[in-house]
Amino acid sequence: MSSFQPLSAQVSRIRIGEPLPFGICDADGRLLLARGQVIHSQGQLEGLLDRGSYIHRDVVTEVVEKIRNAKPHELPGMWGASASQVGRVLKAQVDSQFEGALERAVQPVVALIERDPDLAILQIVRLEEGPVTNYTNRRAIHAAITGHLASRRLGWDPAAGRQLVRAALTMNLAMAELQNRLASQVTPVTALQRQAIEDHPRRAAELLRTAGVTDSMWIDAVERHHEVPDGSGYPRGLTDVHEMALLLNRADVFTARFSARVVRPAQLADHAARQFFASDARSVFTAAIVKEFGLYPPGSTVRLKSGELGMVIRRGDTAATPLVAVLTTRQGDPLMTPLPRDTAQAEFGVAAVVPSSALKVRLPLERLVQACSH
């Protein structure tokens, strides 16, 4: 029980008749009262103390609280840890333990998105250098971020936004290995691979049902995330597609533009937004995503009118005036200490989005975030 704290050490934090700030367990670690439940009398509290109860260590709650209280420059590392946890869950066997494990991964992802939406968008837009790795995991997280942010813009209930995150993380369960392989494949898709691609929504939904997932909205969003109202989607060519599946589809399609494959480079942010909007301008879901990201979303590499180069770290008051961490001088010399630039000032306005390869200096993301957090 060394990782648990005696209840007596924190009894002053308990208020009779009010929700508990932590869970309470017995000496064997069995949960007696969950966080948020209520102790109704002094006698009940004394009974818990007499039996030598402990504070139940809810690891997920601890992680979420750390995210909410973290300093801005600490969040990039938390994103890395959360992405690793999602990857472990998606690689594990889809069995009766899967839903619980996924929920423990979902809560930190949602907390990170809500804690700093700009940094969440940056996870998607920032172009990774080098070989294509963890393609499936990154695509799942990127769709989850985009769907959740768009759902908030659309005024959805927060529970629906979290459900969309679950669907995004699990939509490609049935083709994870194939998706990773295709990201590095230089030859055309084979007939067998095409069949697996077209059938993966149905098989992913079936995996969730087999694992004991009973939420019909979640399962239906996964099963129909490639269906479109005009009937041209797959696997069944349905026209009856509910909102969650439609938003998941748009989030998936949009974020694919930022994920490079061996045979297809990632798109620059402004081109991606314009082409995506033009492809389905009537969709409220497409419009919500484009408005959320703007022309120069966090993670974009930009050249300023001053001649300086840097990375967008935060969205500004308008779609065209983000906050940029500058990494080169006007002459193109690298800066070891990034400088914040407010592009609402005329001399520092954005001149163009450029490939990330234009930056000749690489600094840890923590330093860029810190430079633009004052």
Short mmCIF file of C-alpha atoms in Angstrom, two decimals:
data_model
loop_
_atom_site.label_atom_id
_atom_site.label_comp_id
_atom_site.label_asym_id
_atom_site.label_seq_id
_atom_site.Cartn_x
_atom_site.Cartn_y
_atom_site.Cartn_z
CA MET A 1 0.00 0.00 0.00
CA SER A 2 3.04 2.32 -0.26
CA SER A 3 1.47 4.15 -3.22
CA PHE A 4 -1.68 4.90 -1.20
CA GLN A 5 -2.07 7.55 1.47
CA PRO A 6 -3.97 6.93 4.72
CA LEU A 7 -7.36 8.63 4.76
CA SER A 8 -6.53 10.13 8.16
CA ALA A 9 -3.80 12.26 6.53
CA GLN A 10 -6.35 14.03 4.30
CA VAL A 11 -9.49 13.92 6.43
CA SER A 12 -9.53 17.73 6.68
CA ARG A 13 -10.36 17.90 2.96
CA ILE A 14 -13.64 15.99 3.47
CA ARG A 15 -16.89 17.88 3.96
CA ILE A 16 -19.94 15.95 5.18
CA GLY A 17 -22.66 16.06 2.54
CA GLU A 18 -20.37 17.31 -0.25
CA PRO A 19 -18.72 15.35 -3.13
CA LEU A 20 -15.48 13.62 -2.17
CA PRO A 21 -12.33 15.16 -3.69
CA PHE A 22 -10.81 11.66 -4.02
CA GLY A 23 -11.79 8.01 -3.90
CA ILE A 24 -11.53 5.90 -0.74
CA CYS A 25 -10.41 2.27 -0.67
CA ASP A 26 -9.72 -0.42 1.93
CA ALA A 27 -6.35 -1.88 2.90
CA ASP A 28 -6.50 -4.32 -0.04
CA GLY A 29 -7.07 -1.54 -2.56
CA ARG A 30 -10.78 -2.28 -3.10
CA LEU A 31 -12.72 0.88 -3.89
CA LEU A 32 -15.22 1.78 -1.15
CA LEU A 33 -16.33 5.23 -2.34
CA ALA A 34 -15.50 6.79 -5.71
CA ARG A 35 -14.39 10.38 -6.16
CA GLY A 36 -17.51 12.57 -6.27
CA GLN A 37 -19.60 10.38 -4.01
CA VAL A 38 -20.87 11.80 -0.72
CA ILE A 39 -20.25 10.90 2.93
CA HIS A 40 -23.57 11.66 4.60
CA SER A 41 -22.68 11.63 8.31
CA GLN A 42 -19.84 12.01 10.77
CA GLY A 43 -20.47 8.43 11.88
CA GLN A 44 -19.90 7.14 8.34
CA LEU A 45 -16.63 9.06 8.15
CA GLU A 46 -15.46 7.76 11.53
CA GLY A 47 -16.28 4.23 10.42
CA LEU A 48 -14.03 4.63 7.38
CA LEU A 49 -11.23 5.99 9.58
CA ASP A 50 -11.63 3.17 12.12
CA ARG A 51 -11.17 0.48 9.46
CA GLY A 52 -7.90 2.07 8.33
CA SER A 53 -9.11 3.29 4.94
CA TYR A 54 -6.88 4.84 2.32
CA ILE A 55 -7.18 7.45 -0.40
CA HIS A 56 -7.71 5.64 -3.68
CA ARG A 57 -5.07 6.66 -6.20
CA ASP A 58 -6.92 7.43 -9.43
CA VAL A 59 -4.03 7.69 -11.88
CA VAL A 60 -6.13 9.06 -14.75
CA THR A 61 -7.59 11.80 -12.56
CA GLU A 62 -4.09 12.70 -11.40
CA VAL A 63 -2.88 12.98 -15.00
CA VAL A 64 -5.86 15.14 -15.99
CA GLU A 65 -5.31 17.44 -13.01
CA LYS A 66 -1.62 17.78 -13.90
CA ILE A 67 -2.60 18.76 -17.45
CA ARG A 68 -5.04 21.38 -16.20
CA ASN A 69 -2.46 22.87 -13.84
CA ALA A 70 0.61 22.57 -16.10
CA LYS A 71 2.65 25.51 -17.30
CA PRO A 72 2.37 26.06 -21.07
CA HIS A 73 5.87 24.81 -21.85
CA GLU A 74 5.18 21.55 -19.98
CA LEU A 75 2.29 20.59 -22.27
CA PRO A 76 4.29 19.39 -25.32
CA GLY A 77 5.82 16.61 -23.22
CA MET A 78 2.38 15.67 -21.97
CA TRP A 79 1.19 15.38 -25.56
CA GLY A 80 4.03 12.97 -26.23
CA ALA A 81 3.10 10.80 -23.24
CA SER A 82 -0.58 10.83 -24.18
CA ALA A 83 0.15 9.86 -27.79
CA SER A 84 2.29 6.95 -26.56
CA GLN A 85 -0.54 5.76 -24.34
CA VAL A 86 -3.00 5.88 -27.25
CA GLY A 87 -0.54 3.90 -29.35
CA ARG A 88 -0.25 1.18 -26.71
CA VAL A 89 -4.03 0.86 -26.47
CA LEU A 90 -4.52 0.65 -30.23
CA LYS A 91 -1.82 -2.02 -30.53
CA ALA A 92 -3.29 -4.14 -27.73
CA GLN A 93 -5.78 -6.94 -28.21
CA VAL A 94 -9.36 -5.74 -28.63
CA ASP A 95 -10.99 -7.70 -25.81
CA SER A 96 -13.13 -7.14 -22.73
CA GLN A 97 -10.44 -4.86 -21.25
CA PHE A 98 -10.24 -2.65 -24.31
CA GLU A 99 -13.01 -0.15 -23.54
CA GLY A 100 -11.61 0.63 -20.09
CA ALA A 101 -8.08 1.00 -21.44
CA LEU A 102 -9.30 3.29 -24.20
CA GLU A 103 -11.19 5.48 -21.73
CA ARG A 104 -8.01 5.90 -19.68
CA ALA A 105 -6.32 7.13 -22.87
CA VAL A 106 -9.22 9.34 -23.99
CA GLN A 107 -9.43 11.46 -20.84
CA PRO A 108 -5.88 12.93 -21.10
CA VAL A 109 -6.36 13.59 -24.84
CA VAL A 110 -9.56 15.53 -24.18
CA ALA A 111 -7.93 17.39 -21.27
CA LEU A 112 -4.99 18.42 -23.47
CA ILE A 113 -7.28 19.64 -26.26
CA GLU A 114 -9.35 21.70 -23.85
CA ARG A 115 -6.33 22.99 -21.91
CA ASP A 116 -4.66 24.47 -25.02
CA PRO A 117 -6.53 24.19 -28.35
CA ASP A 118 -3.71 25.99 -30.19
CA LEU A 119 -1.15 23.42 -29.09
CA ALA A 120 -3.60 20.65 -30.03
CA ILE A 121 -3.87 22.01 -33.58
CA LEU A 122 -0.09 22.31 -33.72
CA GLN A 123 0.16 18.53 -33.21
CA ILE A 124 -1.62 18.11 -36.55
CA VAL A 125 -0.16 20.89 -38.69
CA ARG A 126 3.52 20.75 -37.74
CA LEU A 127 5.24 18.71 -40.43
CA GLU A 128 7.39 15.86 -39.19
CA GLU A 129 10.78 15.45 -40.82
CA GLY A 130 12.29 12.06 -41.66
CA PRO A 131 10.72 8.64 -42.29
CA VAL A 132 6.99 8.03 -41.89
CA THR A 133 6.39 6.44 -38.47
CA ASN A 134 3.36 5.68 -36.29
CA TYR A 135 1.14 6.81 -39.16
CA THR A 136 -2.03 5.11 -37.90
CA ASN A 137 -1.71 6.44 -34.36
CA ARG A 138 -1.02 9.98 -35.51
CA ARG A 139 -3.95 9.94 -37.93
CA ALA A 140 -6.28 8.74 -35.18
CA ILE A 141 -5.17 11.44 -32.74
CA HIS A 142 -5.31 14.14 -35.41
CA ALA A 143 -8.88 13.24 -36.34
CA ALA A 144 -9.82 13.15 -32.65
CA ILE A 145 -8.42 16.64 -32.06
CA THR A 146 -10.10 18.10 -35.13
CA GLY A 147 -13.45 16.46 -34.47
CA HIS A 148 -13.51 17.55 -30.84
CA LEU A 149 -12.63 21.17 -31.61
CA ALA A 150 -15.19 21.34 -34.42
CA SER A 151 -17.87 19.84 -32.18
CA ARG A 152 -17.27 22.62 -29.65
CA ARG A 153 -17.51 25.27 -32.37
CA LEU A 154 -20.79 23.70 -33.49
CA GLY A 155 -22.15 23.87 -29.94
CA TRP A 156 -22.40 20.13 -29.36
CA ASP A 157 -22.84 18.74 -25.88
CA PRO A 158 -19.39 18.00 -24.32
CA ALA A 159 -20.32 14.33 -23.94
CA ALA A 160 -20.87 14.10 -27.70
CA GLY A 161 -17.44 15.64 -28.27
CA ARG A 162 -15.81 13.00 -26.07
CA GLN A 163 -17.75 10.29 -27.88
CA LEU A 164 -16.39 11.59 -31.16
CA VAL A 165 -12.86 11.28 -29.75
CA ARG A 166 -13.52 7.61 -28.97
CA ALA A 167 -14.83 7.02 -32.47
CA ALA A 168 -11.86 8.80 -34.06
CA LEU A 169 -9.34 6.75 -32.11
CA THR A 170 -11.02 3.47 -33.06
CA MET A 171 -12.24 4.09 -36.63
CA ASN A 172 -9.27 2.27 -38.18
CA LEU A 173 -8.87 -0.55 -35.66
CA ALA A 174 -9.35 -3.16 -38.37
CA MET A 175 -6.67 -1.84 -40.71
CA ALA A 176 -3.98 -0.40 -38.44
CA GLU A 177 -1.13 -2.52 -39.79
CA LEU A 178 -2.27 -2.04 -43.38
CA GLN A 179 -2.53 1.73 -42.92
CA ASN A 180 1.02 1.89 -41.59
CA ARG A 181 2.23 -0.24 -44.50
CA LEU A 182 0.47 1.90 -47.09
CA ALA A 183 2.11 5.05 -45.70
CA SER A 184 5.50 3.67 -46.79
CA GLN A 185 4.36 1.70 -49.85
CA VAL A 186 5.59 2.97 -53.23
CA THR A 187 3.64 0.48 -55.35
CA PRO A 188 -0.07 0.87 -56.19
CA VAL A 189 -2.71 -0.49 -53.81
CA THR A 190 -3.44 -4.14 -54.60
CA ALA A 191 -6.91 -5.61 -55.08
CA LEU A 192 -6.70 -7.36 -51.70
CA GLN A 193 -5.60 -4.17 -49.99
CA ARG A 194 -8.44 -2.26 -51.65
CA GLN A 195 -10.93 -4.81 -50.37
CA ALA A 196 -9.54 -4.50 -46.83
CA ILE A 197 -9.73 -0.70 -47.02
CA GLU A 198 -13.34 -0.73 -48.17
CA ASP A 199 -14.38 -3.22 -45.50
CA HIS A 200 -12.48 -1.74 -42.55
CA PRO A 201 -15.35 0.39 -41.14
CA ARG A 202 -17.60 -2.66 -40.83
CA ARG A 203 -14.84 -4.81 -39.33
CA ALA A 204 -13.82 -2.08 -36.85
CA ALA A 205 -17.42 -1.80 -35.65
CA GLU A 206 -17.58 -5.56 -35.26
CA LEU A 207 -14.38 -5.56 -33.20
CA LEU A 208 -15.90 -3.00 -30.85
CA ARG A 209 -19.09 -5.05 -30.46
CA THR A 210 -17.06 -8.19 -29.76
CA ALA A 211 -15.08 -6.29 -27.09
CA GLY A 212 -18.33 -5.45 -25.32
CA VAL A 213 -18.87 -1.86 -26.47
CA THR A 214 -22.60 -1.21 -26.46
CA ASP A 215 -22.80 2.50 -27.28
CA SER A 216 -24.66 2.57 -30.60
CA MET A 217 -23.64 6.15 -31.49
CA TRP A 218 -19.93 5.34 -31.12
CA ILE A 219 -20.21 2.11 -33.10
CA ASP A 220 -22.36 3.69 -35.79
CA ALA A 221 -19.92 6.59 -36.23
CA VAL A 222 -17.09 4.11 -36.76
CA GLU A 223 -19.14 1.94 -39.11
CA ARG A 224 -20.31 4.89 -41.24
CA HIS A 225 -17.34 7.25 -41.18
CA HIS A 226 -16.73 6.68 -44.90
CA GLU A 227 -20.40 6.91 -45.89
CA VAL A 228 -21.67 10.17 -47.44
CA PRO A 229 -25.25 11.42 -47.90
CA ASP A 230 -25.19 11.12 -51.70
CA GLY A 231 -24.60 7.36 -51.42
CA SER A 232 -21.13 7.37 -52.99
CA GLY A 233 -19.34 6.27 -49.82
CA TYR A 234 -18.40 2.84 -48.53
CA PRO A 235 -18.74 0.07 -47.46
CA ARG A 236 -22.52 0.06 -48.10
CA GLY A 237 -23.24 3.22 -50.06
CA LEU A 238 -25.65 4.50 -47.42
CA THR A 239 -27.48 7.82 -47.60
CA ASP A 240 -28.63 7.79 -43.96
CA VAL A 241 -25.55 9.13 -42.16
CA HIS A 242 -25.84 10.84 -38.76
CA GLU A 243 -23.97 13.96 -37.70
CA MET A 244 -21.22 12.28 -35.69
CA ALA A 245 -20.23 10.03 -38.60
CA LEU A 246 -20.30 13.00 -40.98
CA LEU A 247 -18.08 15.15 -38.76
CA LEU A 248 -15.71 12.24 -38.21
CA ASN A 249 -15.47 11.80 -41.98
CA ARG A 250 -14.62 15.46 -42.53
CA ALA A 251 -12.06 15.44 -39.71
CA ASP A 252 -10.45 12.31 -41.18
CA VAL A 253 -10.33 13.71 -44.72
CA PHE A 254 -8.97 17.09 -43.60
CA THR A 255 -6.20 15.80 -41.36
CA ALA A 256 -5.04 13.35 -44.04
CA ARG A 257 -3.80 16.41 -45.92
CA PHE A 258 -1.21 17.03 -43.19
CA SER A 259 0.06 13.44 -43.00
CA ALA A 260 2.84 12.71 -45.46
CA ARG A 261 3.28 9.36 -47.13
CA VAL A 262 6.30 8.19 -49.07
CA VAL A 263 4.49 8.88 -52.35
CA ARG A 264 2.61 12.00 -51.22
CA PRO A 265 3.98 15.02 -49.35
CA ALA A 266 1.94 16.81 -46.71
CA GLN A 267 0.11 19.92 -47.87
CA LEU A 268 0.89 23.40 -46.62
CA ALA A 269 -1.77 24.66 -44.24
CA ASP A 270 -3.25 27.45 -46.35
CA HIS A 271 -3.50 25.22 -49.44
CA ALA A 272 -5.02 22.41 -47.37
CA ALA A 273 -7.73 24.69 -45.95
CA ARG A 274 -8.65 26.22 -49.31
CA GLN A 275 -8.82 22.90 -51.16
CA PHE A 276 -10.70 21.20 -48.36
CA PHE A 277 -13.32 23.95 -48.24
CA ALA A 278 -13.67 23.98 -52.03
CA SER A 279 -14.26 20.22 -52.03
CA ASP A 280 -17.41 20.48 -49.88
CA ALA A 281 -18.29 24.12 -49.30
CA ARG A 282 -21.91 23.37 -48.38
CA SER A 283 -21.05 21.20 -45.39
CA VAL A 284 -21.42 22.84 -41.98
CA PHE A 285 -18.81 20.38 -40.70
CA THR A 286 -16.28 21.41 -43.35
CA ALA A 287 -16.93 25.07 -42.56
CA ALA A 288 -16.51 24.51 -38.80
CA ILE A 289 -13.14 22.80 -39.30
CA VAL A 290 -11.82 25.50 -41.65
CA LYS A 291 -12.94 28.27 -39.29
CA GLU A 292 -11.34 26.49 -36.33
CA PHE A 293 -7.96 26.15 -38.05
CA GLY A 294 -7.90 29.44 -39.97
CA LEU A 295 -5.47 30.33 -42.75
CA TYR A 296 -2.34 30.13 -40.60
CA PRO A 297 -2.97 27.50 -37.91
CA PRO A 298 -0.46 26.70 -35.17
CA GLY A 299 2.30 24.49 -36.54
CA SER A 300 2.55 26.36 -39.87
CA THR A 301 5.96 27.59 -40.96
CA VAL A 302 5.63 31.16 -42.24
CA ARG A 303 7.68 33.94 -43.75
CA LEU A 304 6.87 37.38 -42.36
CA LYS A 305 6.91 40.65 -44.27
CA SER A 306 10.00 41.48 -42.22
CA GLY A 307 11.82 38.61 -43.94
CA GLU A 308 11.97 36.54 -40.74
CA LEU A 309 10.95 32.88 -40.68
CA GLY A 310 9.17 31.16 -37.82
CA MET A 311 6.44 28.82 -36.66
CA VAL A 312 2.90 29.83 -35.79
CA ILE A 313 2.30 28.97 -32.13
CA ARG A 314 -1.05 30.58 -31.40
CA ARG A 315 -4.04 31.83 -33.37
CA GLY A 316 -4.63 35.56 -33.20
CA ASP A 317 -7.67 37.80 -32.99
CA THR A 318 -8.31 37.20 -36.69
CA ALA A 319 -7.62 34.28 -39.04
CA ALA A 320 -4.78 36.25 -40.64
CA THR A 321 -2.96 37.50 -37.51
CA PRO A 322 -1.41 34.59 -35.59
CA LEU A 323 1.36 34.75 -32.99
CA VAL A 324 4.66 33.46 -34.40
CA ALA A 325 7.88 32.25 -32.79
CA VAL A 326 10.57 33.65 -35.11
CA LEU A 327 13.62 31.43 -35.65
CA THR A 328 15.67 33.42 -38.18
CA THR A 329 16.71 37.02 -38.60
CA ARG A 330 15.71 39.22 -41.54
CA GLN A 331 18.93 38.13 -43.18
CA GLY A 332 18.15 34.44 -42.68
CA ASP A 333 20.60 33.80 -39.84
CA PRO A 334 19.36 31.28 -37.23
CA LEU A 335 18.26 32.44 -33.80
CA MET A 336 19.02 30.28 -30.80
CA THR A 337 16.45 32.18 -28.76
CA PRO A 338 13.04 32.39 -30.50
CA LEU A 339 11.38 35.79 -30.65
CA PRO A 340 7.59 36.29 -30.44
CA ARG A 341 6.00 38.24 -33.26
CA ASP A 342 2.43 39.54 -33.29
CA THR A 343 1.49 39.46 -36.97
CA ALA A 344 -1.29 42.00 -36.37
CA GLN A 345 1.54 44.55 -36.52
CA ALA A 346 1.98 45.58 -40.14
CA GLU A 347 5.75 45.05 -40.34
CA PHE A 348 5.37 41.47 -39.05
CA GLY A 349 2.38 40.44 -41.15
CA VAL A 350 2.42 36.98 -42.72
CA ALA A 351 3.80 37.06 -46.25
CA ALA A 352 3.50 33.33 -47.03
CA VAL A 353 3.27 29.81 -45.66
CA VAL A 354 6.47 27.94 -46.54
CA PRO A 355 7.68 24.33 -46.19
CA SER A 356 9.16 23.49 -42.81
CA SER A 357 12.42 22.63 -44.60
CA ALA A 358 12.91 26.39 -45.07
CA LEU A 359 13.81 26.59 -41.38
CA LYS A 360 17.49 25.88 -40.90
CA VAL A 361 17.25 25.79 -37.13
CA ARG A 362 15.36 23.31 -34.95
CA LEU A 363 14.55 24.15 -31.35
CA PRO A 364 12.52 22.11 -28.86
CA LEU A 365 8.83 22.87 -29.05
CA GLU A 366 8.86 23.67 -25.33
CA ARG A 367 11.06 26.71 -26.03
CA LEU A 368 8.84 27.94 -28.86
CA VAL A 369 5.73 27.65 -26.68
CA GLN A 370 7.47 29.40 -23.81
CA ALA A 371 8.54 32.27 -26.09
CA CYS A 372 4.89 32.91 -27.05
CA SER A 373 3.34 32.44 -23.61
CA HIS A 374 4.14 35.77 -22.01
#
